[in-house]
Tab-separated table of C-alpha atoms in Angstrom:
chain	number	residue	atom	x	y	z
A	1	UNK	CA	-1.705	-22.884	22.972
A	2	UNK	CA	-1.295	-23.352	19.119
A	3	UNK	CA	-0.064	-21.259	16.014
A	4	UNK	CA	2.181	-18.608	17.732
A	5	UNK	CA	2.179	-20.612	21.208
A	6	UNK	CA	2.312	-17.088	23.352
A	7	UNK	CA	4.731	-15.709	21.188
A	8	UNK	CA	4.965	-11.821	21.050
A	9	UNK	CA	3.844	-10.742	17.863
A	10	UNK	CA	4.698	-7.162	16.734
A	11	UNK	CA	2.767	-4.961	14.133
A	12	UNK	CA	3.101	-1.271	12.552
A	13	UNK	CA	-0.513	-1.633	11.441
A	14	UNK	CA	-2.416	1.686	11.821
A	15	UNK	CA	-5.875	1.571	10.111
A	16	UNK	CA	-6.638	-1.918	10.473
A	17	UNK	CA	-4.673	-2.203	14.025
A	18	UNK	CA	-8.106	-4.044	16.515
A	19	UNK	CA	-8.291	-6.032	13.362
A	20	UNK	CA	-5.016	-7.441	13.350
A	21	UNK	CA	-4.568	-7.593	17.142
A	22	UNK	CA	-7.465	-9.767	17.112
A	23	UNK	CA	-6.137	-11.990	14.262
A	24	UNK	CA	-2.762	-12.565	16.273
A	25	UNK	CA	-4.819	-13.645	19.347
A	26	UNK	CA	-6.786	-16.067	17.542
A	27	UNK	CA	-3.809	-17.595	16.511
A	28	UNK	CA	-2.222	-17.934	19.646
A	29	UNK	CA	-0.216	-14.754	19.941
A	30	UNK	CA	0.166	-11.540	22.276
A	31	UNK	CA	-0.190	-8.791	20.112
A	32	UNK	CA	1.846	-5.813	20.276
A	33	UNK	CA	0.476	-3.289	17.891
A	34	UNK	CA	2.110	0.213	17.399
A	35	UNK	CA	0.759	2.290	14.589
A	36	UNK	CA	3.483	3.638	12.562
A	37	UNK	CA	1.351	5.659	9.638
A	38	UNK	CA	-0.990	8.303	9.268
A	39	UNK	CA	-3.012	9.228	5.935
A	40	UNK	CA	-3.172	12.771	5.365
A	41	UNK	CA	-5.203	14.292	2.460
A	42	UNK	CA	-3.416	16.332	0.093
A	43	UNK	CA	-5.375	18.190	-2.146
A	44	UNK	CA	-3.832	20.804	-4.265
A	45	UNK	CA	-4.490	22.528	-7.455
A	46	UNK	CA	-2.443	19.730	-9.289
A	47	UNK	CA	-5.249	17.577	-8.193
A	48	UNK	CA	-7.912	19.920	-9.321
A	49	UNK	CA	-6.287	20.297	-12.567
A	50	UNK	CA	-6.307	16.244	-13.433
A	51	UNK	CA	-9.967	16.380	-12.210
A	52	UNK	CA	-10.726	19.026	-14.920
A	53	UNK	CA	-8.585	17.034	-17.480
A	54	UNK	CA	-10.547	14.093	-17.290
A	55	UNK	CA	-13.858	15.938	-17.612
A	56	UNK	CA	-12.665	17.481	-20.741
A	57	UNK	CA	-11.082	14.076	-22.143
A	58	UNK	CA	-7.761	15.220	-22.048
A	59	UNK	CA	-6.837	11.619	-20.626
A	60	UNK	CA	-7.563	8.700	-22.080
A	61	UNK	CA	-6.088	6.141	-19.282
A	62	UNK	CA	-6.726	6.574	-15.505
A	63	UNK	CA	-4.701	4.114	-13.215
A	64	UNK	CA	-5.981	3.781	-9.830
A	65	UNK	CA	-3.608	2.154	-7.303
A	66	UNK	CA	-5.365	1.996	-4.186
A	67	UNK	CA	-9.013	2.131	-3.006
A	68	UNK	CA	-8.702	4.896	-0.184
A	69	UNK	CA	-6.947	7.063	-3.085
A	70	UNK	CA	-9.433	6.392	-5.613
A	71	UNK	CA	-12.428	7.248	-3.095
A	72	UNK	CA	-10.383	10.329	-1.991
A	73	UNK	CA	-10.127	11.571	-5.496
A	74	UNK	CA	-13.981	10.971	-6.410
A	75	UNK	CA	-14.896	13.106	-2.974
A	76	UNK	CA	-12.445	15.617	-4.153
A	77	UNK	CA	-14.257	16.340	-7.046
A	78	UNK	CA	-17.209	17.096	-4.729
A	79	UNK	CA	-15.758	20.371	-3.505
A	80	UNK	CA	-15.598	21.622	-7.003
A	81	UNK	CA	-19.061	20.489	-7.874
A	82	UNK	CA	-17.727	18.381	-10.499
A	83	UNK	CA	-18.455	14.705	-8.894
A	84	UNK	CA	-21.231	13.828	-11.538
A	85	UNK	CA	-19.257	15.270	-14.468
A	86	UNK	CA	-16.010	13.430	-13.193
A	87	UNK	CA	-17.900	9.880	-12.634
A	88	UNK	CA	-19.301	10.627	-16.355
A	89	UNK	CA	-16.089	11.137	-17.661
A	90	UNK	CA	-14.262	7.933	-16.073
A	91	UNK	CA	-17.164	5.827	-17.510
A	92	UNK	CA	-15.780	6.971	-20.824
A	93	UNK	CA	-12.252	6.271	-19.899
A	94	UNK	CA	-10.045	3.418	-19.882
A	95	UNK	CA	-9.708	2.539	-16.327
A	96	UNK	CA	-6.981	0.469	-14.839
A	97	UNK	CA	-6.806	-0.816	-11.275
A	98	UNK	CA	-3.927	-2.260	-9.045
A	99	UNK	CA	-5.984	-4.687	-7.526
A	100	UNK	CA	-9.517	-5.648	-5.449
A	101	UNK	CA	-9.558	-2.508	-3.555
A	102	UNK	CA	-10.074	0.412	-6.070
A	103	UNK	CA	-11.701	-1.992	-8.348
A	104	UNK	CA	-14.242	-2.215	-5.367
A	105	UNK	CA	-14.792	1.719	-5.558
A	106	UNK	CA	-15.062	1.529	-9.482
A	107	UNK	CA	-17.984	-1.220	-9.133
A	108	UNK	CA	-19.546	0.919	-6.304
A	109	UNK	CA	-19.568	4.094	-8.850
A	110	UNK	CA	-20.721	2.185	-11.693
A	111	UNK	CA	-17.436	2.772	-13.784
A	112	UNK	CA	-16.468	-0.098	-16.121
A	113	UNK	CA	-12.807	-1.465	-15.544
A	114	UNK	CA	-10.488	-2.363	-18.500
A	115	UNK	CA	-7.420	-3.880	-16.892
A	116	UNK	CA	-7.192	-5.325	-13.429
A	117	UNK	CA	-3.535	-6.349	-12.097
A	118	UNK	CA	-3.889	-9.631	-10.270
A	119	UNK	CA	-1.842	-10.597	-7.321
A	120	UNK	CA	0.228	-9.760	-5.490
A	121	UNK	CA	-0.722	-6.606	-7.331
A	122	UNK	CA	2.565	-4.667	-7.892
A	123	UNK	CA	3.645	-2.220	-10.555
A	124	UNK	CA	5.082	-5.046	-12.684
A	125	UNK	CA	1.498	-7.439	-12.430
A	126	UNK	CA	-0.089	-3.729	-13.660
A	127	UNK	CA	2.552	-3.235	-16.203
A	128	UNK	CA	2.143	-7.062	-17.471
A	129	UNK	CA	-1.343	-6.820	-17.655
A	130	UNK	CA	-1.403	-3.801	-19.879
A	131	UNK	CA	1.170	-5.243	-22.134
A	132	UNK	CA	-1.504	-8.168	-22.570
A	133	UNK	CA	-4.034	-5.444	-23.085
A	134	UNK	CA	-2.527	-3.423	-25.493
A	135	UNK	CA	-5.947	-3.314	-27.929
A	136	UNK	CA	-8.065	-2.193	-25.202
A	137	UNK	CA	-5.887	0.255	-23.318
A	138	UNK	CA	-3.160	1.455	-25.827
A	139	UNK	CA	-0.615	3.507	-24.075
A	140	UNK	CA	1.949	4.784	-26.863
A	141	UNK	CA	1.355	8.454	-27.358
A	142	UNK	CA	-1.663	8.734	-24.854
A	143	UNK	CA	-1.823	10.534	-21.743
A	144	UNK	CA	-2.041	8.523	-18.634
A	145	UNK	CA	-3.144	9.522	-15.477
A	146	UNK	CA	-1.508	7.678	-12.387
A	147	UNK	CA	-3.012	7.797	-8.654
A	148	UNK	CA	0.347	7.815	-6.505
A	149	UNK	CA	-0.276	5.246	-3.438
A	150	UNK	CA	1.204	7.495	-0.730
A	151	UNK	CA	4.461	8.130	-2.633
A	152	UNK	CA	5.853	7.946	-5.965
A	153	UNK	CA	6.285	5.143	-7.998
A	154	UNK	CA	9.430	5.685	-10.136
A	155	UNK	CA	9.358	2.379	-11.508
A	156	UNK	CA	5.828	2.047	-12.835
A	157	UNK	CA	6.373	5.634	-14.254
A	158	UNK	CA	9.511	4.912	-16.220
A	159	UNK	CA	7.895	1.482	-17.344
A	160	UNK	CA	4.631	3.460	-18.915
A	161	UNK	CA	7.069	5.859	-20.620
A	162	UNK	CA	9.189	3.540	-22.071
A	163	UNK	CA	5.763	2.367	-23.591
A	164	UNK	CA	5.235	5.617	-25.128
A	165	UNK	CA	2.827	6.944	-22.463
A	166	UNK	CA	2.628	10.458	-21.168
A	167	UNK	CA	2.270	9.879	-17.647
A	168	UNK	CA	1.009	12.353	-15.513
A	169	UNK	CA	0.707	11.083	-11.877
A	170	UNK	CA	-1.175	12.812	-9.117
A	171	UNK	CA	-1.383	12.334	-5.203
A	172	UNK	CA	-4.448	12.663	-3.083
A	173	UNK	CA	-3.269	11.473	0.146
A	174	UNK	CA	0.657	10.920	1.475
A	175	UNK	CA	1.827	8.790	4.510
A	176	UNK	CA	3.133	10.775	7.720
A	177	UNK	CA	3.797	9.361	11.141
A	178	UNK	CA	0.858	9.214	13.610
A	179	UNK	CA	0.273	12.240	15.789
A	180	UNK	CA	1.138	10.401	18.624
A	181	UNK	CA	4.344	8.106	18.204
A	182	UNK	CA	4.849	6.929	21.874
A	183	UNK	CA	3.636	3.505	21.216
A	184	UNK	CA	5.783	3.196	18.012
A	185	UNK	CA	8.947	4.126	20.243
A	186	UNK	CA	7.724	1.814	23.058
A	187	UNK	CA	7.811	-1.028	20.354
A	188	UNK	CA	10.968	-0.219	18.848
A	189	UNK	CA	12.630	-0.312	22.307
A	190	UNK	CA	11.132	-3.710	23.053
A	191	UNK	CA	12.208	-4.904	19.507
A	192	UNK	CA	15.755	-3.715	20.043
A	193	UNK	CA	15.688	-5.443	23.719
A	194	UNK	CA	14.933	-8.659	21.864
A	195	UNK	CA	11.604	-8.627	23.657
A	196	UNK	CA	9.599	-9.122	20.595
A	197	UNK	CA	9.679	-12.738	18.889
A	198	UNK	CA	7.685	-12.024	15.729
A	199	UNK	CA	7.212	-9.015	13.356
A	200	UNK	CA	4.649	-8.613	10.830
A	201	UNK	CA	4.833	-5.902	7.995
A	202	UNK	CA	1.598	-4.997	6.031
A	203	UNK	CA	3.078	-2.216	4.234
A	204	UNK	CA	6.487	-0.998	3.055
A	205	UNK	CA	6.150	2.356	4.665
A	206	UNK	CA	5.897	0.663	8.022
A	207	UNK	CA	9.159	-0.067	8.049
A	208	UNK	CA	10.330	2.901	6.614
A	209	UNK	CA	8.685	4.854	9.269
A	210	UNK	CA	9.555	2.829	12.182
A	211	UNK	CA	13.552	2.907	10.914
A	212	UNK	CA	13.013	6.837	10.803
A	213	UNK	CA	12.103	6.938	14.237
A	214	UNK	CA	14.645	4.492	15.389
A	215	UNK	CA	17.024	6.716	13.636
A	216	UNK	CA	15.915	9.686	15.617
A	217	UNK	CA	16.064	7.590	18.904
A	218	UNK	CA	19.586	6.430	18.151
A	219	UNK	CA	18.325	2.892	17.999
A	220	UNK	CA	18.522	2.420	14.184
A	221	UNK	CA	21.230	-0.302	14.522
A	222	UNK	CA	19.573	-2.188	17.510
A	223	UNK	CA	16.219	-1.808	15.756
A	224	UNK	CA	17.728	-3.532	12.508
A	225	UNK	CA	19.300	-6.178	14.628
A	226	UNK	CA	16.182	-7.011	16.576
A	227	UNK	CA	14.559	-7.509	13.133
A	228	UNK	CA	17.269	-9.985	12.411
A	229	UNK	CA	17.021	-11.780	15.445
A	230	UNK	CA	13.004	-12.012	15.481
A	231	UNK	CA	10.732	-13.742	12.785
A	232	UNK	CA	9.724	-11.241	10.518
A	233	UNK	CA	6.692	-11.874	7.936
A	234	UNK	CA	5.847	-9.588	5.047
A	235	UNK	CA	2.478	-9.183	3.094
A	236	UNK	CA	3.690	-9.023	-0.426
A	237	UNK	CA	6.818	-8.266	-2.500
A	238	UNK	CA	6.834	-4.279	-2.342
A	239	UNK	CA	7.519	-4.664	1.588
A	240	UNK	CA	9.874	-7.926	1.037
A	241	UNK	CA	12.122	-5.973	-1.394
A	242	UNK	CA	12.448	-2.867	0.898
A	243	UNK	CA	12.940	-5.111	4.019
A	244	UNK	CA	15.715	-7.177	1.649
A	245	UNK	CA	17.521	-3.637	0.720
A	246	UNK	CA	17.909	-2.787	4.429
A	247	UNK	CA	19.213	-6.145	4.997
A	248	UNK	CA	16.371	-7.761	7.113
A	249	UNK	CA	15.793	-11.475	6.131
A	250	UNK	CA	12.098	-12.399	5.818
A	251	UNK	CA	10.827	-15.967	7.052
A	252	UNK	CA	7.847	-15.576	5.142
A	253	UNK	CA	5.790	-13.912	2.445
A	254	UNK	CA	2.187	-14.307	2.406
A	255	UNK	CA	0.628	-16.315	-0.486
A	256	UNK	CA	-1.697	-13.865	-1.028
A	257	UNK	CA	-1.341	-10.225	-0.235
A	258	UNK	CA	-3.890	-9.934	2.918
A	259	UNK	CA	-3.650	-9.731	6.216
A	260	UNK	CA	-5.483	-12.736	7.398
A	261	UNK	CA	-3.349	-14.924	5.231
A	262	UNK	CA	-0.272	-13.070	6.678
A	263	UNK	CA	-0.865	-13.688	10.120
A	264	UNK	CA	-2.427	-17.355	9.746
A	265	UNK	CA	0.338	-18.348	7.393
A	266	UNK	CA	2.993	-17.119	9.971
A	267	UNK	CA	1.393	-18.944	12.738
A	268	UNK	CA	1.318	-21.938	10.994
A	269	UNK	CA	4.734	-21.942	10.121
A	270	UNK	CA	6.222	-20.868	13.385
A	271	UNK	CA	4.188	-23.967	14.794
A	272	UNK	CA	5.174	-26.290	12.461
A	273	UNK	CA	9.030	-25.485	13.163
A	274	UNK	CA	8.858	-25.279	16.671
A	275	UNK	CA	7.332	-29.054	16.764
């Protein structure tokens, strides 16, 4: 054994559940994976209005925060027979992306990118990148469209408004609980009973959903105490801040906001500490 050395490692990952389970095994752990989120498409008249506005050149700046959201937005335009018109309009717009995943979608559709926020890809890096690119992407007096990543980013909207932008957020999907929450309930019981050694968070919404279910089960305090007892690792600043706000100390934040780094670095830190 090496790395996790046979410890039971809990992850609330959903979309890449099998991948993180395999990474935990490779690094010497026993995976306990309990999906905590479900992406729900939320096409609305508001979204269709944004699509029409981009096509009609009402917006000069478009900010994409996730790859899933960027692709869903482009796909939504197909339902209104406006896909090619939207792609053409996006190629004329100033495009800002919050990291490599939305950037990859833009490249796939041959849409030029004006600004890419660097790691760890939070709203702070995005705003700092815009501050450094005021000539390429002016904000004052401009209408700026922001794709929400599952839930509103009030800090980002406020920062953009402080810089004179007229912010128009839109949502193409939201985060909901899985249809089957039995695995999530089981993992909460195990954590509450101190049967979990390590917990990995790859997003802040995973904690929010797990805590919500723990509250419904009457196990909120036991759940939080289990987290304080276990070794907790976070994929990046947003997840870390959410945990800290709820009194959960993290033992490690990944050096890069990627799942592979999170698992490997957590295993290495535990192995070094347990020598």
